[in-house]
Amino acid sequence: MTSDETNAPLPQVRLGATGPTTGVQGLGAMGMSEFYGDTDEAAARDTLDAALESGVTLIDTADVYGRGANEEFLAPFVAAHRDEITLATKFSMVRTDDPAYRGVRNDPAYVKAAVEGSLRRLGVDVIDLYYMHRRDPAVPLAESVGAMAELVREGKVRHLGLSEVTGPELREAHAVHPIAALQSEWSLFSRDVEVSAVPAAAELGVALVPYSPLGRGFLTGAFADAARDLPENDFRRTQPRFSGDNARSNAALLEPVRSLAAAHGATLAQIALAWVHQRAAVHGLTVVPIPGTRKRSRLLENAAATRIVLTASELDLLEPIATQVAGARYPDMSTTSAARES
C-alpha cells in the first residue's frame, strides 16, 4: 500500500435512500466518556481530530453514555466542525443512580423530551441522525416512530434510525417514516442480525451501521480474560464472552484471524473490520461500521482497514467463527433484537 493510499480520505456512501452522506467508516464515541476504564480527554479530542482528517465523518453518541456527559463532551468538536460531520445520537435507554439499572422508554412524550435534552447538551439546533436505541415492545412501534417523524417535521432531526430491531419491526417502522440506518451489533463474533434485519434492510434500502464490529475489543487479540486483563471499572468484566472458560474458548477462535492478519501485513482488528465492510457486497446493502476508540493510532489503524480486501477463500476461513462463540452478547439479552426473533 502506497503512502498516498494510506493517507487518502475514506470513500463516502449514503445512509439510506435519502439519508446523509458519510465516510464509509464512522466513530463510536461511547468509550470517550465511560464503560472502558479510565478516560483521557486530551487523547479523545485528538482522536476526534484524527477522525475528521481521515474522512471518518459519522460521529455516534447517545444520551445514555455518561448520562449525557458524552454528548456534552462532543459539543465543542461539533461546534467547530458542524458542517463537516454527520452527528448521530440515540434515545430510549434510561439510567438512574443505580449503576446496574437500564430502563427503556419509547412513548411519544419521552421521545419529545429526550430530543430536547440531546439538542441542549450537543449545542445544536438539529440532529443529523436520531436513533431509537432500544425498543420497548409495550409501546406500539408506530407511535414511537410517529413521534420521531414529528421531530423531522419540526426541523429538530434530519433523518431517523433504529437500533436492535428485527426485520419485521424495521419494515413496520419504515412504513411510518423512511428509516435511514439500522444500528446493531455485527461482527465475526455476532451475526444474529443476519436472521431477518439484514435482509429487510437490503430490501428497503436501509444502511447497516454495525456497532462493536471488533467484538468490544476481543477481536483485536489485545486481551483474552477480562478478570486478568481489564481494569475494575471496565464494563466488559460483566460480559459473558469475556470471562472464564468462555474467554479462553473465544480466544482460540482468533487463530484464523491471526493468520490472515499475518498474510496481509495487517492487525487482527483490521481483518475483523475488513470482514464487516465486505458484508456490503455479500448482502447488497450499505455498511458503515462505527468502531470506538480513544486513541489516534487506533483510529488510523481502523480507517486503513477499509482498504483491505479479503478473498473468497479467506472469507470462508472466517465463516465458522460466529457459530462457535461461547457466551451471549450481554448478560441480559431481553432488549436486543435477538430476543424477539421468531
Coordinates of C-alpha atoms in Angstrom, one line a residue:
M1 CA 0.0 0.0 0.0
T2 CA 1.5 3.3 -1.0
S3 CA 1.8 6.4 1.2
D4 CA -0.8 8.2 -0.9
E5 CA -3.2 5.3 -0.5
T6 CA -2.7 5.2 3.3
N7 CA -3.4 9.0 3.6
A8 CA -6.3 9.1 1.2
P9 CA -9.6 10.1 2.7
L10 CA -12.2 7.4 3.1
P11 CA -14.8 6.8 0.3
Q12 CA -18.2 8.2 1.0
V13 CA -21.6 6.5 1.0
R14 CA -25.2 7.5 1.6
L15 CA -27.1 6.1 4.6
G16 CA -30.4 5.0 3.2
A17 CA -32.1 6.2 0.0
T18 CA -32.4 9.8 1.2
G19 CA -30.1 9.8 4.2
P20 CA -26.9 11.7 4.9
T21 CA -23.6 11.1 3.1
T22 CA -20.8 10.0 5.3
G23 CA -17.4 8.3 5.3
V24 CA -17.6 4.5 4.8
Q25 CA -16.5 4.1 8.4
G26 CA -17.6 6.1 11.4
L27 CA -16.5 6.5 15.0
G28 CA -18.4 5.4 18.1
A29 CA -17.7 7.9 20.9
M30 CA -19.1 6.0 23.9
G31 CA -15.8 4.9 25.4
M32 CA -14.6 8.5 25.4
S33 CA -16.8 9.1 28.5
E34 CA -17.2 5.7 30.3
F35 CA -17.5 2.0 30.2
Y36 CA -14.0 1.0 29.1
G37 CA -11.9 2.1 32.1
D38 CA -10.4 5.4 32.8
T39 CA -10.8 8.1 30.1
D40 CA -8.2 10.6 28.8
E41 CA -10.0 13.8 27.4
A42 CA -7.0 15.2 25.6
A43 CA -6.3 11.9 23.8
A44 CA -10.0 11.5 22.9
R45 CA -10.1 15.0 21.4
D46 CA -7.0 14.3 19.4
T47 CA -8.8 11.1 18.2
L48 CA -11.7 13.2 17.0
D49 CA -9.4 15.4 15.1
A50 CA -7.8 12.3 13.5
A51 CA -11.2 11.1 12.5
L52 CA -12.0 14.2 10.6
E53 CA -8.6 14.2 8.9
S54 CA -9.2 10.6 7.8
G55 CA -12.6 11.1 6.4
V56 CA -14.4 9.5 9.3
T57 CA -17.4 11.8 9.4
L58 CA -20.1 9.9 11.1
I59 CA -19.8 10.5 14.9
D60 CA -22.0 8.4 17.0
T61 CA -23.1 9.0 20.6
A62 CA -26.2 8.5 22.8
D63 CA -27.9 10.3 25.7
V64 CA -27.3 7.3 27.9
Y65 CA -23.5 7.4 27.5
G66 CA -22.2 9.0 30.7
R67 CA -25.8 10.0 31.4
G68 CA -25.4 12.9 28.9
A69 CA -21.7 13.5 29.5
N70 CA -20.7 12.1 26.2
E71 CA -23.0 14.5 24.3
E72 CA -21.6 17.4 26.3
F73 CA -18.0 16.2 25.7
L74 CA -18.7 16.2 21.9
A75 CA -20.3 19.7 21.9
P76 CA -17.1 21.7 21.3
F77 CA -15.9 19.5 18.5
V78 CA -19.4 19.6 16.9
A79 CA -19.5 23.4 17.1
A80 CA -16.1 23.7 15.4
H81 CA -16.9 21.2 12.6
R82 CA -20.7 21.2 12.3
D83 CA -20.8 21.2 8.5
E84 CA -18.1 18.6 8.2
I85 CA -19.7 15.8 10.2
T86 CA -22.8 13.7 10.4
L87 CA -23.9 13.8 14.0
A88 CA -25.8 10.8 15.3
T89 CA -27.3 10.3 18.8
K90 CA -29.8 8.0 20.4
F91 CA -32.6 7.9 22.9
S92 CA -34.7 5.4 24.9
M93 CA -32.3 3.9 27.4
V94 CA -32.9 5.2 30.9
R95 CA -30.5 5.2 33.8
T96 CA -30.8 6.1 37.5
D97 CA -28.5 6.3 40.4
D98 CA -28.5 2.5 40.5
P99 CA -25.5 1.8 38.2
A100 CA -27.0 -1.6 37.2
Y101 CA -30.4 -0.2 36.1
R102 CA -31.3 0.1 32.5
G103 CA -34.8 1.0 31.6
V104 CA -36.3 1.6 28.1
R105 CA -38.8 4.3 27.1
N106 CA -40.3 4.7 23.7
D107 CA -43.5 6.6 24.5
P108 CA -44.1 9.8 22.4
A109 CA -43.8 12.1 25.4
Y110 CA -40.4 10.7 26.2
V111 CA -39.3 11.0 22.6
K112 CA -40.1 14.7 22.6
A113 CA -38.4 15.3 26.0
A114 CA -35.3 13.3 25.1
V115 CA -34.6 15.1 21.9
E116 CA -34.7 18.5 23.7
G117 CA -32.1 17.2 26.2
S118 CA -29.8 16.0 23.4
L119 CA -30.1 19.2 21.4
R120 CA -29.2 21.2 24.5
R121 CA -26.2 19.0 25.5
L122 CA -24.8 18.9 22.0
G123 CA -25.3 22.6 21.4
V124 CA -27.1 22.2 18.1
D125 CA -30.4 23.1 16.5
V126 CA -30.8 19.9 14.6
I127 CA -29.5 16.3 14.9
D128 CA -28.5 14.6 11.6
L129 CA -29.4 11.1 12.5
Y130 CA -31.6 10.2 15.5
Y131 CA -31.9 6.6 16.6
M132 CA -34.3 4.8 18.9
H133 CA -31.6 3.0 20.9
R134 CA -33.8 0.0 22.1
R135 CA -37.4 -0.9 21.6
D136 CA -40.0 -1.3 24.3
P137 CA -42.4 -3.8 22.9
A138 CA -45.1 -2.5 25.2
V139 CA -45.3 0.7 23.1
P140 CA -46.7 0.3 19.6
L141 CA -43.8 0.9 17.2
A142 CA -46.0 3.2 15.0
E143 CA -46.5 5.5 18.0
S144 CA -42.7 5.7 18.7
V145 CA -41.7 6.2 15.1
G146 CA -44.6 8.6 14.5
A147 CA -43.3 10.8 17.3
M148 CA -39.8 10.6 15.8
A149 CA -41.2 11.6 12.4
E150 CA -42.8 14.7 14.1
L151 CA -39.3 15.7 15.1
V152 CA -38.3 15.7 11.4
R153 CA -41.3 17.8 10.5
E154 CA -40.3 20.3 13.3
G155 CA -36.8 20.5 11.9
K156 CA -35.1 19.1 15.1
V157 CA -34.0 15.9 13.4
R158 CA -33.0 15.3 9.8
H159 CA -33.1 11.5 9.5
L160 CA -34.3 8.6 11.6
G161 CA -32.6 5.4 12.7
L162 CA -33.4 2.4 14.7
S163 CA -31.1 0.1 16.8
E164 CA -31.6 -3.6 17.7
V165 CA -34.8 -4.2 15.8
T166 CA -35.8 -7.3 13.8
G167 CA -36.6 -7.3 10.1
P168 CA -40.4 -7.2 10.6
E169 CA -40.0 -4.3 13.0
L170 CA -37.8 -2.4 10.5
R171 CA -40.4 -2.9 7.8
E172 CA -43.2 -1.7 10.1
A173 CA -41.2 1.4 11.1
H174 CA -40.2 2.2 7.5
A175 CA -43.8 2.2 6.5
V176 CA -44.4 5.0 9.0
H177 CA -41.4 7.1 8.0
P178 CA -38.3 6.4 6.0
I179 CA -35.5 4.8 8.1
A180 CA -32.0 5.8 7.0
A181 CA -30.0 3.4 9.2
L182 CA -30.2 0.4 11.4
Q183 CA -27.6 0.2 14.1
S184 CA -27.0 -3.3 15.5
E185 CA -24.1 -5.3 16.7
W186 CA -22.4 -7.1 13.8
S187 CA -19.0 -8.7 13.8
L188 CA -17.2 -12.0 13.4
F189 CA -18.5 -12.9 16.8
S190 CA -22.1 -11.6 16.5
R191 CA -24.2 -12.4 13.4
D192 CA -27.7 -12.7 14.7
V193 CA -28.6 -9.5 12.9
E194 CA -28.4 -11.6 9.7
V195 CA -31.5 -13.6 10.6
S196 CA -34.1 -11.0 9.5
A197 CA -32.8 -7.5 9.9
V198 CA -30.1 -7.6 7.2
P199 CA -32.4 -9.0 4.5
A200 CA -35.1 -6.4 5.4
A201 CA -32.6 -3.6 5.3
A202 CA -31.3 -4.7 1.9
E203 CA -34.8 -4.9 0.6
L204 CA -35.8 -1.4 1.9
G205 CA -32.5 0.4 1.1
V206 CA -31.7 1.0 4.8
A207 CA -28.0 1.2 5.7
L208 CA -26.5 -1.0 8.4
V209 CA -24.3 0.7 11.0
P210 CA -22.6 -2.1 12.9
Y211 CA -21.6 -1.2 16.5
S212 CA -19.0 -3.2 18.3
P213 CA -17.5 -4.5 15.0
L214 CA -14.4 -5.5 16.9
G215 CA -16.4 -7.5 19.5
R216 CA -15.8 -4.8 22.1
G217 CA -12.1 -5.3 21.5
F218 CA -11.9 -9.0 21.8
L219 CA -11.3 -9.4 18.1
T220 CA -8.2 -7.3 18.4
G221 CA -6.4 -10.0 20.3
A222 CA -5.3 -7.4 22.9
F223 CA -6.7 -9.4 25.8
A224 CA -8.1 -12.8 26.5
D225 CA -9.5 -12.8 30.0
A226 CA -11.4 -9.8 31.4
A227 CA -10.7 -10.5 35.1
R228 CA -7.0 -10.6 34.4
D229 CA -6.5 -8.1 31.6
L230 CA -9.1 -5.3 32.1
P231 CA -9.4 -2.7 34.9
E232 CA -12.0 -2.9 37.6
N233 CA -14.1 -0.1 36.1
D234 CA -14.4 -1.8 32.6
F235 CA -17.9 -3.0 32.0
R236 CA -16.6 -5.9 29.8
R237 CA -15.8 -7.7 33.0
T238 CA -19.5 -8.4 33.3
Q239 CA -19.9 -9.7 29.8
P240 CA -20.4 -13.4 29.4
R241 CA -18.0 -13.7 26.4
F242 CA -15.1 -12.1 28.3
S243 CA -14.9 -14.3 31.4
G244 CA -13.5 -17.7 32.5
D245 CA -13.9 -20.7 30.2
N246 CA -15.9 -18.6 27.7
A247 CA -13.0 -16.2 27.3
R248 CA -10.4 -19.0 26.9
S249 CA -12.6 -20.7 24.3
N250 CA -13.2 -17.5 22.4
A251 CA -9.5 -16.6 22.3
A252 CA -8.8 -19.8 20.5
L253 CA -11.2 -18.7 17.7
L254 CA -8.9 -15.9 16.7
E255 CA -6.4 -18.2 15.1
P256 CA -7.7 -17.8 11.5
V257 CA -8.0 -14.0 12.0
R258 CA -4.4 -14.0 13.2
S259 CA -3.2 -16.0 10.2
L260 CA -4.9 -13.7 7.8
A261 CA -3.5 -10.6 9.6
A262 CA 0.0 -12.1 9.0
A263 CA -0.7 -12.8 5.4
H264 CA -1.9 -9.2 4.7
G265 CA 0.7 -7.5 6.9
A266 CA -2.3 -6.2 8.9
T267 CA -3.6 -6.3 12.5
L268 CA -6.3 -8.6 13.8
A269 CA -8.6 -5.5 14.1
Q270 CA -8.1 -4.6 10.5
I271 CA -9.0 -8.1 9.3
A272 CA -12.1 -8.1 11.5
L273 CA -13.2 -4.7 10.2
A274 CA -12.4 -5.7 6.6
W275 CA -14.8 -8.7 7.1
V276 CA -17.6 -6.3 8.3
H277 CA -17.0 -3.9 5.4
Q278 CA -17.3 -6.8 2.9
R279 CA -20.8 -7.6 4.3
A280 CA -21.9 -4.8 2.0
A281 CA -21.1 -6.8 -1.1
V282 CA -22.2 -10.1 0.4
H283 CA -25.7 -8.8 1.4
G284 CA -26.2 -6.0 -1.1
L285 CA -26.6 -3.0 1.2
T286 CA -24.6 -0.1 2.6
V287 CA -22.5 -0.9 5.7
V288 CA -20.8 1.8 7.8
P289 CA -19.3 0.3 11.0
I290 CA -18.6 2.5 13.9
P291 CA -15.6 1.1 15.9
G292 CA -15.0 3.0 19.0
T293 CA -11.6 4.2 20.2
R294 CA -10.0 6.9 22.3
K295 CA -6.6 6.8 20.6
R296 CA -5.4 8.5 17.3
S297 CA -3.2 5.5 16.4
R298 CA -6.2 3.1 16.7
L299 CA -8.4 5.4 14.7
L300 CA -5.9 5.5 11.9
E301 CA -5.4 1.7 12.1
N302 CA -9.2 1.2 11.9
A303 CA -9.6 3.5 8.9
A304 CA -6.8 1.7 7.0
A305 CA -8.9 -1.5 7.3
T306 CA -11.3 -0.1 4.6
R307 CA -8.5 -0.7 2.0
I308 CA -8.1 -4.4 2.8
V309 CA -10.0 -6.8 0.5
L310 CA -10.3 -10.4 1.6
T311 CA -10.6 -13.1 -1.0
A312 CA -13.5 -15.6 -1.2
S313 CA -11.3 -18.4 0.3
E314 CA -10.2 -16.0 3.1
L315 CA -13.8 -15.2 3.9
D316 CA -14.5 -18.9 4.0
L317 CA -11.9 -19.3 6.7
L318 CA -13.7 -16.8 8.9
E319 CA -17.2 -18.1 8.2
P320 CA -17.5 -20.7 11.1
I321 CA -16.3 -18.4 13.9
A322 CA -19.6 -16.9 15.0
T323 CA -21.3 -20.3 15.5
Q324 CA -18.6 -21.3 17.9
V325 CA -18.5 -18.3 20.2
A326 CA -19.2 -19.1 23.8
G327 CA -21.4 -16.8 25.8
A328 CA -24.2 -14.3 24.9
R329 CA -23.6 -10.7 23.8
Y330 CA -25.0 -9.3 27.1
P331 CA -25.8 -10.9 30.5
D332 CA -29.4 -9.8 29.8
M333 CA -30.4 -10.2 26.1
S334 CA -34.0 -9.1 26.6
T335 CA -33.7 -5.7 24.9
T336 CA -31.9 -7.0 21.9
S337 CA -33.4 -7.9 18.5
A338 CA -32.3 -11.5 19.1
A339 CA -34.7 -11.8 21.9
R340 CA -37.6 -11.0 19.6
E341 CA -36.7 -13.2 16.6
S342 CA -39.4 -15.8 16.0

